[in-house]
Amino acid sequence: MHRFRGILERYLILWLCCSSGAFLIWGQSDPNAATTLNLLKEYTMQPAIMLAMFCVGILIPVEELKHVLSDWYNVLFGTLTQYATMPLLAYTVAELMGFQDTTRAGIILVGCVPGAMASNILTLTARGNVSYSICVTTLSTILSPIAVPLLLSLLLKIERGPEPLAVFTDLLRTVALPVLAGFGLKVRLKLTSERLTEVAAILANLMILWVIAVAIGLNADRLRAVTGPLLTGLLALNLAGYAAGWLSGRLQRLDIARQKALILEVGMQNAGVGTMLALTFFEDTTTAIPPAVYTFGCMLTGTLLASIWHWLATSRKDADENVSS
């Protein structure tokens, strides 16, 4: 089980490409695929997200809660950095590049959702502060029922975006409450076995892969029309998010390990939640294309960044050992 989890998480970008590629081929080659994919969207999308978030709750160590209480200022500042910078950066990218309608809404949606679970995994690879990363992810997820509808209503305007109360209710039911339920169940039943942690981590990642794959399948034909400007805009948003995380970490005077965590946390958005919201609250499913594409982009750049940091840390350690010997 441990080995399977390691393979799944280490090569997550590969499995993302394989699963989404399979649904992309299916959606483009089978004329009856649309009917089945719509059924999958209707009956599996929200349960998959809820299960993923429930597993995230199980994965939160009890010590992390104590850490949030003792280091609440830095955790809150990191969370506010994400919700203050990413939506504004997304809005700026959409405005400067002249995106309209569903593409514009999808890009702004990417900027408004909470941080991604993958950032916690990549923080570990980067030799960053995993505890801090998990705390910021958890807080941004719990606050998402309030933050996301508020930001969408401000940036998309109420008449063009989804009803804030509906988004609040949906995120509360599918994201925040499952996280709290998973954590509460673990504390109540004192569930601390390593096997349970392994299963929860595997299920969480598999459910996110499923949500993205279904969204790709639903938009299989439309993805042929993905343009260079859209890819450029999403990459610009991703890199600007990393820069915002770095600047915030410097302003907070965080140590290097926490700076790494914050950089990945801000730049990597939970596009699985964004995809679900796009398919649930927007009539045109093309709104889900930017969140789905962003998943690939931030996973790729995040993996590269974490690998570079890992290599630098390893090289520095080897150099120090050589000097000491």
mmCIF file of C-alpha atoms in Angstrom:
data_model
loop_
_atom_site.group_PDB
_atom_site.id
_atom_site.type_symbol
_atom_site.label_atom_id
_atom_site.label_comp_id
_atom_site.label_asym_id
_atom_site.label_seq_id
_atom_site.Cartn_x
_atom_site.Cartn_y
_atom_site.Cartn_z
ATOM 1 C CA MET A 1 0.000 0.000 0.000
ATOM 2 C CA HIS A 2 2.804 2.412 0.926
ATOM 3 C CA ARG A 3 4.655 1.630 -2.287
ATOM 4 C CA PHE A 4 1.511 2.164 -4.376
ATOM 5 C CA ARG A 5 0.891 5.538 -2.714
ATOM 6 C CA GLY A 6 4.479 6.570 -3.398
ATOM 7 C CA ILE A 7 4.213 5.669 -7.075
ATOM 8 C CA LEU A 8 0.839 7.432 -7.376
ATOM 9 C CA GLU A 9 2.026 10.667 -5.767
ATOM 10 C CA ARG A 10 5.501 10.786 -7.280
ATOM 11 C CA TYR A 11 4.200 10.364 -10.818
ATOM 12 C CA LEU A 12 0.877 12.158 -10.341
ATOM 13 C CA ILE A 13 1.381 14.276 -13.457
ATOM 14 C CA LEU A 14 1.837 11.059 -15.482
ATOM 15 C CA TRP A 15 -1.383 9.509 -14.162
ATOM 16 C CA LEU A 16 -3.154 12.809 -14.779
ATOM 17 C CA CYS A 17 -2.052 12.718 -18.416
ATOM 18 C CA CYS A 18 -2.998 9.046 -18.816
ATOM 19 C CA SER A 19 -6.456 9.286 -17.249
ATOM 20 C CA SER A 20 -7.385 12.552 -18.933
ATOM 21 C CA GLY A 21 -5.890 11.371 -22.229
ATOM 22 C CA ALA A 22 -8.020 8.238 -22.138
ATOM 23 C CA PHE A 23 -11.194 10.269 -21.553
ATOM 24 C CA LEU A 24 -10.138 12.740 -24.231
ATOM 25 C CA ILE A 25 -9.773 9.945 -26.812
ATOM 26 C CA TRP A 26 -13.045 8.390 -25.691
ATOM 27 C CA GLY A 27 -14.916 11.685 -25.918
ATOM 28 C CA GLN A 28 -13.583 12.394 -29.405
ATOM 29 C CA SER A 29 -13.933 8.903 -30.895
ATOM 30 C CA ASP A 30 -17.217 7.584 -29.468
ATOM 31 C CA PRO A 31 -20.378 9.385 -30.699
ATOM 32 C CA ASN A 32 -22.313 8.020 -27.710
ATOM 33 C CA ALA A 33 -19.753 9.136 -25.153
ATOM 34 C CA ALA A 34 -21.486 12.456 -24.426
ATOM 35 C CA THR A 35 -24.532 10.729 -22.930
ATOM 36 C CA THR A 36 -22.452 8.553 -20.616
ATOM 37 C CA LEU A 37 -20.162 11.426 -19.627
ATOM 38 C CA ASN A 38 -23.132 13.608 -18.712
ATOM 39 C CA LEU A 39 -24.415 10.799 -16.490
ATOM 40 C CA LEU A 40 -20.997 10.528 -14.872
ATOM 41 C CA LYS A 41 -20.989 14.270 -14.316
ATOM 42 C CA GLU A 42 -24.472 14.138 -12.801
ATOM 43 C CA TYR A 43 -23.927 11.214 -10.444
ATOM 44 C CA THR A 44 -20.199 11.016 -9.654
ATOM 45 C CA MET A 45 -18.714 14.527 -9.714
ATOM 46 C CA GLN A 46 -19.837 15.800 -6.325
ATOM 47 C CA PRO A 47 -19.513 12.424 -4.533
ATOM 48 C CA ALA A 48 -15.930 12.178 -5.830
ATOM 49 C CA ILE A 49 -15.023 15.640 -4.512
ATOM 50 C CA MET A 50 -16.736 14.921 -1.179
ATOM 51 C CA LEU A 51 -14.822 11.660 -0.783
ATOM 52 C CA ALA A 52 -11.550 13.390 -1.673
ATOM 53 C CA MET A 53 -12.164 16.131 0.899
ATOM 54 C CA PHE A 54 -13.227 13.580 3.546
ATOM 55 C CA CYS A 55 -9.912 11.794 2.982
ATOM 56 C CA VAL A 56 -8.070 15.107 3.293
ATOM 57 C CA GLY A 57 -9.691 15.519 6.722
ATOM 58 C CA ILE A 58 -8.413 12.090 7.739
ATOM 59 C CA LEU A 59 -4.929 13.012 6.520
ATOM 60 C CA ILE A 60 -4.688 16.110 8.755
ATOM 61 C CA PRO A 61 -2.546 15.154 11.766
ATOM 62 C CA VAL A 62 -3.936 16.213 15.140
ATOM 63 C CA GLU A 63 -0.663 18.034 15.737
ATOM 64 C CA GLU A 64 -1.444 20.250 12.745
ATOM 65 C CA LEU A 65 -4.455 21.692 14.555
ATOM 66 C CA LYS A 66 -2.248 22.588 17.506
ATOM 67 C CA HIS A 67 0.225 24.098 15.092
ATOM 68 C CA VAL A 68 -2.496 26.288 13.559
ATOM 69 C CA LEU A 69 -3.406 27.588 17.002
ATOM 70 C CA SER A 70 0.210 28.339 17.923
ATOM 71 C CA ASP A 71 1.179 29.825 14.551
ATOM 72 C CA TRP A 72 -2.183 31.251 13.523
ATOM 73 C CA TYR A 73 -0.778 34.580 12.301
ATOM 74 C CA ASN A 74 1.499 33.129 9.620
ATOM 75 C CA VAL A 75 -1.097 30.572 8.538
ATOM 76 C CA LEU A 76 -3.800 33.232 8.264
ATOM 77 C CA PHE A 77 -1.444 35.575 6.402
ATOM 78 C CA GLY A 78 -0.569 32.807 3.954
ATOM 79 C CA THR A 79 -4.239 32.036 3.355
ATOM 80 C CA LEU A 80 -5.073 35.706 2.853
ATOM 81 C CA THR A 81 -2.174 35.969 0.408
ATOM 82 C CA GLN A 82 -3.767 33.284 -1.708
ATOM 83 C CA TYR A 83 -7.282 34.714 -1.645
ATOM 84 C CA ALA A 84 -6.061 38.302 -2.120
ATOM 85 C CA THR A 85 -3.576 37.759 -4.943
ATOM 86 C CA MET A 86 -4.755 34.837 -7.099
ATOM 87 C CA PRO A 87 -8.257 36.198 -7.866
ATOM 88 C CA LEU A 88 -6.826 39.623 -8.728
ATOM 89 C CA LEU A 89 -4.073 38.079 -10.848
ATOM 90 C CA ALA A 90 -6.641 35.947 -12.685
ATOM 91 C CA TYR A 91 -8.851 38.974 -13.288
ATOM 92 C CA THR A 92 -5.845 40.952 -14.540
ATOM 93 C CA VAL A 93 -4.778 38.188 -16.929
ATOM 94 C CA ALA A 94 -8.320 37.874 -18.287
ATOM 95 C CA GLU A 95 -8.602 41.632 -18.800
ATOM 96 C CA LEU A 96 -5.158 42.211 -20.314
ATOM 97 C CA MET A 97 -5.487 39.311 -22.750
ATOM 98 C CA GLY A 98 -9.048 40.202 -23.697
ATOM 99 C CA PHE A 99 -10.685 36.879 -22.818
ATOM 100 C CA GLN A 100 -14.462 36.866 -22.983
ATOM 101 C CA ASP A 101 -17.452 34.891 -21.725
ATOM 102 C CA THR A 102 -16.778 31.309 -20.595
ATOM 103 C CA THR A 103 -12.993 31.508 -21.024
ATOM 104 C CA ARG A 104 -12.845 34.639 -18.888
ATOM 105 C CA ALA A 105 -15.127 33.081 -16.256
ATOM 106 C CA GLY A 106 -13.056 29.890 -16.195
ATOM 107 C CA ILE A 107 -9.776 31.768 -15.669
ATOM 108 C CA ILE A 108 -11.253 33.865 -12.861
ATOM 109 C CA LEU A 109 -12.689 30.694 -11.321
ATOM 110 C CA VAL A 110 -9.171 29.214 -11.286
ATOM 111 C CA GLY A 111 -7.973 32.192 -9.274
ATOM 112 C CA CYS A 112 -10.801 32.048 -6.745
ATOM 113 C CA VAL A 113 -10.675 28.416 -5.607
ATOM 114 C CA PRO A 114 -8.642 27.270 -2.572
ATOM 115 C CA GLY A 115 -5.174 25.732 -2.643
ATOM 116 C CA ALA A 116 -4.498 22.272 -4.020
ATOM 117 C CA MET A 117 -3.677 19.127 -2.047
ATOM 118 C CA ALA A 118 -0.870 18.448 -4.513
ATOM 119 C CA SER A 119 1.027 21.420 -3.075
ATOM 120 C CA ASN A 120 1.428 19.482 0.191
ATOM 121 C CA ILE A 121 2.975 16.542 -1.639
ATOM 122 C CA LEU A 122 5.309 18.719 -3.687
ATOM 123 C CA THR A 123 6.338 20.667 -0.575
ATOM 124 C CA LEU A 124 7.620 17.386 0.834
ATOM 125 C CA THR A 125 9.623 16.790 -2.357
ATOM 126 C CA ALA A 126 10.988 20.340 -2.233
ATOM 127 C CA ARG A 127 12.209 19.890 1.365
ATOM 128 C CA GLY A 128 9.777 22.596 2.449
ATOM 129 C CA ASN A 129 7.687 22.880 5.624
ATOM 130 C CA VAL A 130 4.901 20.345 5.049
ATOM 131 C CA SER A 131 3.194 21.241 8.323
ATOM 132 C CA TYR A 132 2.798 24.861 7.233
ATOM 133 C CA SER A 133 1.621 23.810 3.771
ATOM 134 C CA ILE A 134 -1.086 21.530 5.184
ATOM 135 C CA CYS A 135 -2.270 24.236 7.586
ATOM 136 C CA VAL A 136 -2.687 26.842 4.818
ATOM 137 C CA THR A 137 -4.412 24.322 2.518
ATOM 138 C CA THR A 138 -6.794 23.283 5.282
ATOM 139 C CA LEU A 139 -7.699 26.844 6.281
ATOM 140 C CA SER A 140 -8.216 27.976 2.679
ATOM 141 C CA THR A 141 -10.446 24.949 2.059
ATOM 142 C CA ILE A 142 -12.557 25.551 5.167
ATOM 143 C CA LEU A 143 -12.949 29.246 4.278
ATOM 144 C CA SER A 144 -13.801 28.504 0.633
ATOM 145 C CA PRO A 145 -17.621 28.444 1.122
ATOM 146 C CA ILE A 146 -17.399 32.101 2.137
ATOM 147 C CA ALA A 147 -14.429 33.320 0.095
ATOM 148 C CA VAL A 148 -15.174 31.749 -3.302
ATOM 149 C CA PRO A 149 -18.776 32.972 -3.805
ATOM 150 C CA LEU A 150 -17.825 36.419 -2.530
ATOM 151 C CA LEU A 151 -14.891 36.680 -4.932
ATOM 152 C CA LEU A 152 -16.897 35.345 -7.875
ATOM 153 C CA SER A 153 -19.699 37.819 -7.237
ATOM 154 C CA LEU A 154 -17.199 40.696 -7.122
ATOM 155 C CA LEU A 155 -15.149 39.706 -10.175
ATOM 156 C CA LEU A 156 -17.817 38.177 -12.416
ATOM 157 C CA LYS A 157 -20.681 40.368 -11.220
ATOM 158 C CA ILE A 158 -23.835 38.831 -9.821
ATOM 159 C CA GLU A 159 -25.729 38.817 -13.125
ATOM 160 C CA ARG A 160 -22.960 36.937 -14.967
ATOM 161 C CA GLY A 161 -21.738 34.565 -12.290
ATOM 162 C CA PRO A 162 -23.417 31.907 -10.164
ATOM 163 C CA GLU A 163 -25.625 32.816 -7.231
ATOM 164 C CA PRO A 164 -23.298 33.326 -4.213
ATOM 165 C CA LEU A 165 -25.638 31.569 -1.778
ATOM 166 C CA ALA A 166 -25.808 28.525 -4.044
ATOM 167 C CA VAL A 167 -21.999 28.382 -4.303
ATOM 168 C CA PHE A 168 -21.688 28.807 -0.522
ATOM 169 C CA THR A 169 -24.095 25.955 0.127
ATOM 170 C CA ASP A 170 -22.436 23.699 -2.425
ATOM 171 C CA LEU A 171 -18.889 24.321 -1.174
ATOM 172 C CA LEU A 172 -20.009 23.922 2.426
ATOM 173 C CA ARG A 173 -21.588 20.563 1.596
ATOM 174 C CA THR A 174 -18.967 19.187 -0.776
ATOM 175 C CA VAL A 175 -15.697 20.688 0.500
ATOM 176 C CA ALA A 176 -15.643 22.167 4.011
ATOM 177 C CA LEU A 177 -17.973 19.765 5.865
ATOM 178 C CA PRO A 178 -16.349 16.589 4.482
ATOM 179 C CA VAL A 179 -12.914 17.864 5.596
ATOM 180 C CA LEU A 180 -14.238 18.581 9.088
ATOM 181 C CA ALA A 181 -16.110 15.254 9.161
ATOM 182 C CA GLY A 182 -13.015 13.293 8.185
ATOM 183 C CA PHE A 183 -10.881 15.025 10.796
ATOM 184 C CA GLY A 184 -13.594 14.770 13.459
ATOM 185 C CA LEU A 185 -14.127 11.058 12.804
ATOM 186 C CA LYS A 186 -10.416 10.388 13.102
ATOM 187 C CA VAL A 187 -10.180 12.243 16.410
ATOM 188 C CA ARG A 188 -13.385 10.704 17.779
ATOM 189 C CA LEU A 189 -12.433 7.118 16.943
ATOM 190 C CA LYS A 190 -8.694 7.706 17.445
ATOM 191 C CA LEU A 191 -7.942 6.484 13.952
ATOM 192 C CA THR A 192 -4.184 6.753 13.644
ATOM 193 C CA SER A 193 -3.176 3.611 11.745
ATOM 194 C CA GLU A 194 -0.698 4.056 8.913
ATOM 195 C CA ARG A 195 -2.824 1.854 6.648
ATOM 196 C CA LEU A 196 -5.808 4.209 7.012
ATOM 197 C CA THR A 197 -3.586 7.161 6.093
ATOM 198 C CA GLU A 198 -2.305 5.340 3.031
ATOM 199 C CA VAL A 199 -5.829 4.454 1.850
ATOM 200 C CA ALA A 200 -7.080 8.017 2.429
ATOM 201 C CA ALA A 201 -4.190 9.521 0.455
ATOM 202 C CA ILE A 202 -4.708 7.109 -2.443
ATOM 203 C CA LEU A 203 -8.467 7.720 -2.586
ATOM 204 C CA ALA A 204 -8.049 11.508 -2.428
ATOM 205 C CA ASN A 205 -5.698 11.531 -5.401
ATOM 206 C CA LEU A 206 -7.758 9.053 -7.413
ATOM 207 C CA MET A 207 -10.932 11.098 -6.931
ATOM 208 C CA ILE A 208 -9.238 14.295 -8.156
ATOM 209 C CA LEU A 209 -7.918 12.413 -11.189
ATOM 210 C CA TRP A 210 -11.458 11.203 -11.867
ATOM 211 C CA VAL A 211 -13.023 14.676 -11.652
ATOM 212 C CA ILE A 212 -10.476 16.175 -14.057
ATOM 213 C CA ALA A 213 -10.769 13.229 -16.469
ATOM 214 C CA VAL A 214 -14.575 13.524 -16.668
ATOM 215 C CA ALA A 215 -14.282 17.262 -17.316
ATOM 216 C CA ILE A 216 -11.765 16.592 -20.100
ATOM 217 C CA GLY A 217 -14.069 13.990 -21.624
ATOM 218 C CA LEU A 218 -17.048 16.346 -21.557
ATOM 219 C CA ASN A 219 -15.020 18.975 -23.403
ATOM 220 C CA ALA A 220 -13.149 16.593 -25.705
ATOM 221 C CA ASP A 221 -14.240 18.264 -28.937
ATOM 222 C CA ARG A 222 -13.891 21.774 -27.561
ATOM 223 C CA LEU A 223 -10.346 21.144 -26.351
ATOM 224 C CA ARG A 224 -9.241 21.066 -29.970
ATOM 225 C CA ALA A 225 -9.921 24.780 -29.943
ATOM 226 C CA VAL A 226 -7.646 25.512 -26.962
ATOM 227 C CA THR A 227 -5.501 28.379 -28.150
ATOM 228 C CA GLY A 228 -1.979 29.578 -27.534
ATOM 229 C CA PRO A 229 -3.236 32.743 -25.791
ATOM 230 C CA LEU A 230 -5.233 30.643 -23.293
ATOM 231 C CA LEU A 231 -2.204 28.491 -22.487
ATOM 232 C CA THR A 232 -0.055 31.613 -22.200
ATOM 233 C CA GLY A 233 -2.573 33.289 -19.903
ATOM 234 C CA LEU A 234 -2.813 30.271 -17.603
ATOM 235 C CA LEU A 235 0.973 29.923 -17.460
ATOM 236 C CA ALA A 236 1.289 33.636 -16.642
ATOM 237 C CA LEU A 237 -1.255 33.234 -13.841
ATOM 238 C CA ASN A 238 0.595 30.211 -12.466
ATOM 239 C CA LEU A 239 4.018 31.898 -12.485
ATOM 240 C CA ALA A 240 2.595 35.121 -11.063
ATOM 241 C CA GLY A 241 1.087 33.056 -8.245
ATOM 242 C CA TYR A 242 4.505 31.605 -7.423
ATOM 243 C CA ALA A 243 5.955 35.126 -7.430
ATOM 244 C CA ALA A 244 3.202 36.356 -5.100
ATOM 245 C CA GLY A 245 3.905 33.480 -2.710
ATOM 246 C CA TRP A 246 7.613 34.286 -2.732
ATOM 247 C CA LEU A 247 7.037 37.994 -2.094
ATOM 248 C CA SER A 248 4.573 37.269 0.705
ATOM 249 C CA GLY A 249 7.017 34.863 2.330
ATOM 250 C CA ARG A 250 9.727 37.514 2.212
ATOM 251 C CA LEU A 251 7.418 40.130 3.713
ATOM 252 C CA GLN A 252 6.437 37.694 6.497
ATOM 253 C CA ARG A 253 10.132 36.915 7.012
ATOM 254 C CA LEU A 254 9.421 33.208 6.855
ATOM 255 C CA ASP A 255 12.281 30.740 6.869
ATOM 256 C CA ILE A 256 13.246 29.106 3.554
ATOM 257 C CA ALA A 257 11.256 25.931 4.231
ATOM 258 C CA ARG A 258 8.047 27.883 4.797
ATOM 259 C CA GLN A 259 8.721 30.138 1.831
ATOM 260 C CA LYS A 260 8.879 27.082 -0.410
ATOM 261 C CA ALA A 261 5.576 25.846 1.023
ATOM 262 C CA LEU A 262 3.860 29.193 0.500
ATOM 263 C CA ILE A 263 5.153 29.602 -3.061
ATOM 264 C CA LEU A 264 3.704 26.224 -4.067
ATOM 265 C CA GLU A 265 0.515 26.810 -2.086
ATOM 266 C CA VAL A 266 -0.310 30.131 -3.742
ATOM 267 C CA GLY A 267 0.593 29.120 -7.294
ATOM 268 C CA MET A 268 -1.169 25.739 -7.239
ATOM 269 C CA GLN A 269 -4.954 26.023 -7.156
ATOM 270 C CA ASN A 270 -7.493 23.268 -6.447
ATOM 271 C CA ALA A 271 -8.641 23.033 -10.058
ATOM 272 C CA GLY A 272 -10.621 19.906 -9.189
ATOM 273 C CA VAL A 273 -12.980 22.046 -7.113
ATOM 274 C CA GLY A 274 -12.924 24.713 -9.838
ATOM 275 C CA THR A 275 -13.876 22.121 -12.446
ATOM 276 C CA MET A 276 -16.737 20.875 -10.295
ATOM 277 C CA LEU A 277 -18.052 24.421 -9.778
ATOM 278 C CA ALA A 278 -17.794 25.155 -13.504
ATOM 279 C CA LEU A 279 -19.789 22.061 -14.413
ATOM 280 C CA THR A 280 -22.341 22.659 -11.663
ATOM 281 C CA PHE A 281 -23.069 26.382 -11.875
ATOM 282 C CA PHE A 282 -22.310 27.405 -15.448
ATOM 283 C CA GLU A 283 -24.598 26.355 -18.279
ATOM 284 C CA ASP A 284 -21.767 26.122 -20.804
ATOM 285 C CA THR A 285 -19.362 23.333 -19.851
ATOM 286 C CA THR A 286 -16.515 25.113 -21.673
ATOM 287 C CA THR A 287 -16.111 27.140 -18.476
ATOM 288 C CA ALA A 288 -14.443 24.003 -17.083
ATOM 289 C CA ILE A 289 -11.693 24.065 -19.719
ATOM 290 C CA PRO A 290 -9.397 26.653 -18.023
ATOM 291 C CA PRO A 291 -9.523 24.881 -14.611
ATOM 292 C CA ALA A 292 -8.882 21.506 -16.254
ATOM 293 C CA VAL A 293 -5.974 22.832 -18.337
ATOM 294 C CA TYR A 294 -4.572 24.717 -15.334
ATOM 295 C CA THR A 295 -4.346 21.420 -13.466
ATOM 296 C CA PHE A 296 -1.817 20.145 -15.979
ATOM 297 C CA GLY A 297 0.108 23.411 -16.002
ATOM 298 C CA CYS A 298 0.464 23.885 -12.256
ATOM 299 C CA MET A 299 1.270 20.194 -11.723
ATOM 300 C CA LEU A 300 4.005 20.397 -14.354
ATOM 301 C CA THR A 301 5.576 23.647 -13.149
ATOM 302 C CA GLY A 302 5.114 22.690 -9.493
ATOM 303 C CA THR A 303 6.815 19.334 -10.041
ATOM 304 C CA LEU A 304 9.709 20.993 -11.880
ATOM 305 C CA LEU A 305 10.096 23.637 -9.171
ATOM 306 C CA ALA A 306 9.972 21.075 -6.356
ATOM 307 C CA SER A 307 12.488 18.858 -8.190
ATOM 308 C CA ILE A 308 14.903 21.773 -8.612
ATOM 309 C CA TRP A 309 14.642 22.636 -4.917
ATOM 310 C CA HIS A 310 15.118 18.967 -4.009
ATOM 311 C CA TRP A 311 18.225 18.761 -6.210
ATOM 312 C CA LEU A 312 19.661 21.966 -4.740
ATOM 313 C CA ALA A 313 19.017 20.795 -1.169
ATOM 314 C CA THR A 314 20.588 17.398 -1.888
ATOM 315 C CA SER A 315 23.597 18.955 -3.601
ATOM 316 C CA ARG A 316 24.108 21.378 -0.720
ATOM 317 C CA LYS A 317 23.864 18.541 1.800
ATOM 318 C CA ASP A 318 26.410 16.459 -0.126
ATOM 319 C CA ALA A 319 28.757 19.467 -0.348
ATOM 320 C CA ASP A 320 28.481 20.096 3.403
ATOM 321 C CA GLU A 321 29.229 16.435 4.143
ATOM 322 C CA ASN A 322 32.298 16.542 1.897
ATOM 323 C CA VAL A 323 33.574 19.665 3.636
ATOM 324 C CA SER A 324 33.012 18.194 7.098
ATOM 325 C CA SER A 325 34.814 14.976 6.139
#
